[in-house]
């Protein structure tokens, strides 16, 4: 995420399927740090 935002500022961000809570927390921090206004997020999938 840092590489993209330091090179250019995208109009929107699409986040693919996220598999665990730690990754979700890192993504959330990045979205907040870079003040992302438009984000599309796929649902989290959990195994049985």
mmCIF file of N, CA and C in Angstrom:
data_model
loop_
_atom_site.group_PDB
_atom_site.id
_atom_site.type_symbol
_atom_site.label_atom_id
_atom_site.label_comp_id
_atom_site.label_asym_id
_atom_site.label_seq_id
_atom_site.Cartn_x
_atom_site.Cartn_y
_atom_site.Cartn_z
ATOM 1 N N UNK A 1 0.832 -1.177 0.000
ATOM 2 C CA UNK A 1 0.000 0.000 0.000
ATOM 3 C C UNK A 1 0.881 1.246 0.000
ATOM 4 N N UNK A 2 1.919 1.227 0.781
ATOM 5 C CA UNK A 2 2.801 2.397 0.877
ATOM 6 C C UNK A 2 3.421 2.726 -0.480
ATOM 7 N N UNK A 3 3.863 1.705 -1.219
ATOM 8 C CA UNK A 3 4.505 1.935 -2.518
ATOM 9 C C UNK A 3 3.563 2.646 -3.483
ATOM 10 N N UNK A 4 2.307 2.243 -3.502
ATOM 11 C CA UNK A 4 1.332 2.872 -4.394
ATOM 12 C C UNK A 4 1.084 4.323 -3.989
ATOM 13 N N UNK A 5 0.828 4.558 -2.708
ATOM 14 C CA UNK A 5 0.477 5.906 -2.262
ATOM 15 C C UNK A 5 1.657 6.863 -2.294
ATOM 16 N N UNK A 6 2.879 6.350 -2.218
ATOM 17 C CA UNK A 6 4.033 7.233 -2.316
ATOM 18 C C UNK A 6 4.352 7.579 -3.766
ATOM 19 N N UNK A 7 3.887 6.745 -4.713
ATOM 20 C CA UNK A 7 4.141 6.988 -6.132
ATOM 21 C C UNK A 7 3.019 7.806 -6.766
ATOM 22 N N UNK A 8 1.779 7.450 -6.473
ATOM 23 C CA UNK A 8 0.621 8.151 -7.008
ATOM 24 C C UNK A 8 -0.524 7.979 -6.023
ATOM 25 N N UNK A 9 -1.525 8.819 -6.133
ATOM 26 C CA UNK A 9 -2.658 8.697 -5.214
ATOM 27 C C UNK A 9 -3.866 8.205 -6.000
ATOM 28 N N UNK A 10 -4.251 6.938 -5.828
ATOM 29 C CA UNK A 10 -5.374 6.392 -6.596
ATOM 30 C C UNK A 10 -6.709 6.993 -6.163
ATOM 31 N N UNK A 11 -7.645 7.046 -7.114
ATOM 32 C CA UNK A 11 -8.990 7.542 -6.825
ATOM 33 C C UNK A 11 -9.733 6.580 -5.900
ATOM 34 N N UNK A 12 -9.469 5.283 -6.076
ATOM 35 C CA UNK A 12 -10.146 4.265 -5.270
ATOM 36 C C UNK A 12 -9.200 3.097 -5.021
ATOM 37 N N UNK A 13 -9.520 2.319 -3.996
ATOM 38 C CA UNK A 13 -8.732 1.147 -3.621
ATOM 39 C C UNK A 13 -9.673 -0.045 -3.538
ATOM 40 N N UNK A 14 -9.269 -1.169 -4.152
ATOM 41 C CA UNK A 14 -10.036 -2.404 -4.019
ATOM 42 C C UNK A 14 -9.205 -3.384 -3.209
ATOM 43 N N UNK A 15 -9.807 -3.909 -2.170
ATOM 44 C CA UNK A 15 -9.123 -4.842 -1.282
ATOM 45 C C UNK A 15 -9.727 -6.220 -1.503
ATOM 46 N N UNK A 16 -8.875 -7.188 -1.835
ATOM 47 C CA UNK A 16 -9.340 -8.554 -2.078
ATOM 48 C C UNK A 16 -9.670 -9.263 -0.785
ATOM 49 N N UNK A 17 -10.005 -10.530 -0.925
ATOM 50 C CA UNK A 17 -10.397 -11.328 0.234
ATOM 51 C C UNK A 17 -9.276 -11.316 1.286
ATOM 52 N N UNK A 18 -9.616 -11.030 2.499
ATOM 53 C CA UNK A 18 -8.653 -10.918 3.599
ATOM 54 C C UNK A 18 -8.855 -12.109 4.526
ATOM 55 N N UNK A 19 -7.763 -12.784 4.855
ATOM 56 C CA UNK A 19 -7.896 -14.073 5.542
ATOM 57 C C UNK A 19 -7.768 -14.043 7.061
ATOM 58 N N UNK A 20 -7.201 -12.967 7.621
ATOM 59 C CA UNK A 20 -7.083 -12.980 9.087
ATOM 60 C C UNK A 20 -7.106 -11.568 9.674
ATOM 61 N N UNK A 21 -7.303 -11.526 10.965
ATOM 62 C CA UNK A 21 -7.488 -10.261 11.685
ATOM 63 C C UNK A 21 -6.260 -9.359 11.632
ATOM 64 N N UNK A 22 -5.066 -9.929 11.691
ATOM 65 C CA UNK A 22 -3.852 -9.114 11.661
ATOM 66 C C UNK A 22 -3.736 -8.334 10.350
ATOM 67 N N UNK A 23 -4.057 -8.996 9.245
ATOM 68 C CA UNK A 23 -4.001 -8.326 7.947
ATOM 69 C C UNK A 23 -5.070 -7.238 7.875
ATOM 70 N N UNK A 24 -6.252 -7.519 8.391
ATOM 71 C CA UNK A 24 -7.329 -6.526 8.412
ATOM 72 C C UNK A 24 -6.884 -5.284 9.179
ATOM 73 N N UNK A 25 -6.231 -5.480 10.307
ATOM 74 C CA UNK A 25 -5.759 -4.343 11.109
ATOM 75 C C UNK A 25 -4.716 -3.526 10.357
ATOM 76 N N UNK A 26 -3.798 -4.203 9.640
ATOM 77 C CA UNK A 26 -2.780 -3.487 8.862
ATOM 78 C C UNK A 26 -3.419 -2.687 7.731
ATOM 79 N N UNK A 27 -4.387 -3.290 7.054
ATOM 80 C CA UNK A 27 -5.083 -2.594 5.973
ATOM 81 C C UNK A 27 -5.842 -1.390 6.521
ATOM 82 N N UNK A 28 -6.549 -1.565 7.626
ATOM 83 C CA UNK A 28 -7.311 -0.469 8.228
ATOM 84 C C UNK A 28 -6.395 0.691 8.604
ATOM 85 N N UNK A 29 -5.235 0.384 9.155
ATOM 86 C CA UNK A 29 -4.281 1.433 9.514
ATOM 87 C C UNK A 29 -3.804 2.169 8.266
ATOM 88 N N UNK A 30 -3.498 1.427 7.210
ATOM 89 C CA UNK A 30 -3.057 2.054 5.962
ATOM 90 C C UNK A 30 -4.129 2.948 5.363
ATOM 91 N N UNK A 31 -5.374 2.475 5.368
ATOM 92 C CA UNK A 31 -6.473 3.282 4.832
ATOM 93 C C UNK A 31 -6.629 4.579 5.622
ATOM 94 N N UNK A 32 -6.468 4.487 6.931
ATOM 95 C CA UNK A 32 -6.572 5.681 7.784
ATOM 96 C C UNK A 32 -5.366 6.605 7.572
ATOM 97 N N UNK A 33 -4.166 6.028 7.569
ATOM 98 C CA UNK A 33 -2.947 6.830 7.407
ATOM 99 C C UNK A 33 -2.939 7.605 6.093
ATOM 100 N N UNK A 34 -3.440 6.979 5.027
ATOM 101 C CA UNK A 34 -3.438 7.618 3.714
ATOM 102 C C UNK A 34 -4.760 8.308 3.396
ATOM 103 N N UNK A 35 -5.647 8.362 4.377
ATOM 104 C CA UNK A 35 -6.913 9.094 4.251
ATOM 105 C C UNK A 35 -7.688 8.678 2.995
ATOM 106 N N UNK A 36 -7.820 7.364 2.818
ATOM 107 C CA UNK A 36 -8.512 6.821 1.650
ATOM 108 C C UNK A 36 -10.001 7.130 1.755
ATOM 109 N N UNK A 37 -10.551 7.706 0.690
ATOM 110 C CA UNK A 37 -11.965 8.090 0.676
ATOM 111 C C UNK A 37 -12.845 7.037 0.010
ATOM 112 N N UNK A 38 -12.313 6.319 -0.977
ATOM 113 C CA UNK A 38 -13.094 5.357 -1.750
ATOM 114 C C UNK A 38 -12.430 3.986 -1.688
ATOM 115 N N UNK A 39 -13.089 3.041 -1.045
ATOM 116 C CA UNK A 39 -12.538 1.694 -0.928
ATOM 117 C C UNK A 39 -13.638 0.665 -1.137
ATOM 118 N N UNK A 40 -13.311 -0.371 -1.901
ATOM 119 C CA UNK A 40 -14.211 -1.511 -2.088
ATOM 120 C C UNK A 40 -13.550 -2.698 -1.400
ATOM 121 N N UNK A 41 -14.313 -3.401 -0.596
ATOM 122 C CA UNK A 41 -13.753 -4.491 0.202
ATOM 123 C C UNK A 41 -14.544 -5.770 -0.010
ATOM 124 N N UNK A 42 -13.836 -6.852 -0.393
ATOM 125 C CA UNK A 42 -14.464 -8.175 -0.477
ATOM 126 C C UNK A 42 -14.687 -8.693 0.937
ATOM 127 N N UNK A 43 -15.656 -9.572 1.120
ATOM 128 C CA UNK A 43 -15.921 -10.097 2.464
ATOM 129 C C UNK A 43 -14.795 -10.997 2.968
ATOM 130 N N UNK A 44 -14.724 -11.111 4.261
ATOM 131 C CA UNK A 44 -13.755 -11.999 4.905
ATOM 132 C C UNK A 44 -14.333 -13.408 4.891
ATOM 133 N N UNK A 45 -13.505 -14.376 4.539
ATOM 134 C CA UNK A 45 -13.947 -15.764 4.524
ATOM 135 C C UNK A 45 -13.361 -16.489 5.723
ATOM 136 N N UNK A 46 -14.159 -17.260 6.404
ATOM 137 C CA UNK A 46 -13.695 -17.981 7.584
ATOM 138 C C UNK A 46 -13.960 -19.467 7.380
ATOM 139 N N UNK A 47 -12.939 -20.274 7.677
ATOM 140 C CA UNK A 47 -13.089 -21.720 7.540
ATOM 141 C C UNK A 47 -13.923 -22.311 8.659
ATOM 142 N N UNK A 48 -14.412 -23.501 8.416
ATOM 143 C CA UNK A 48 -15.236 -24.184 9.424
ATOM 144 C C UNK A 48 -14.390 -24.914 10.422
#
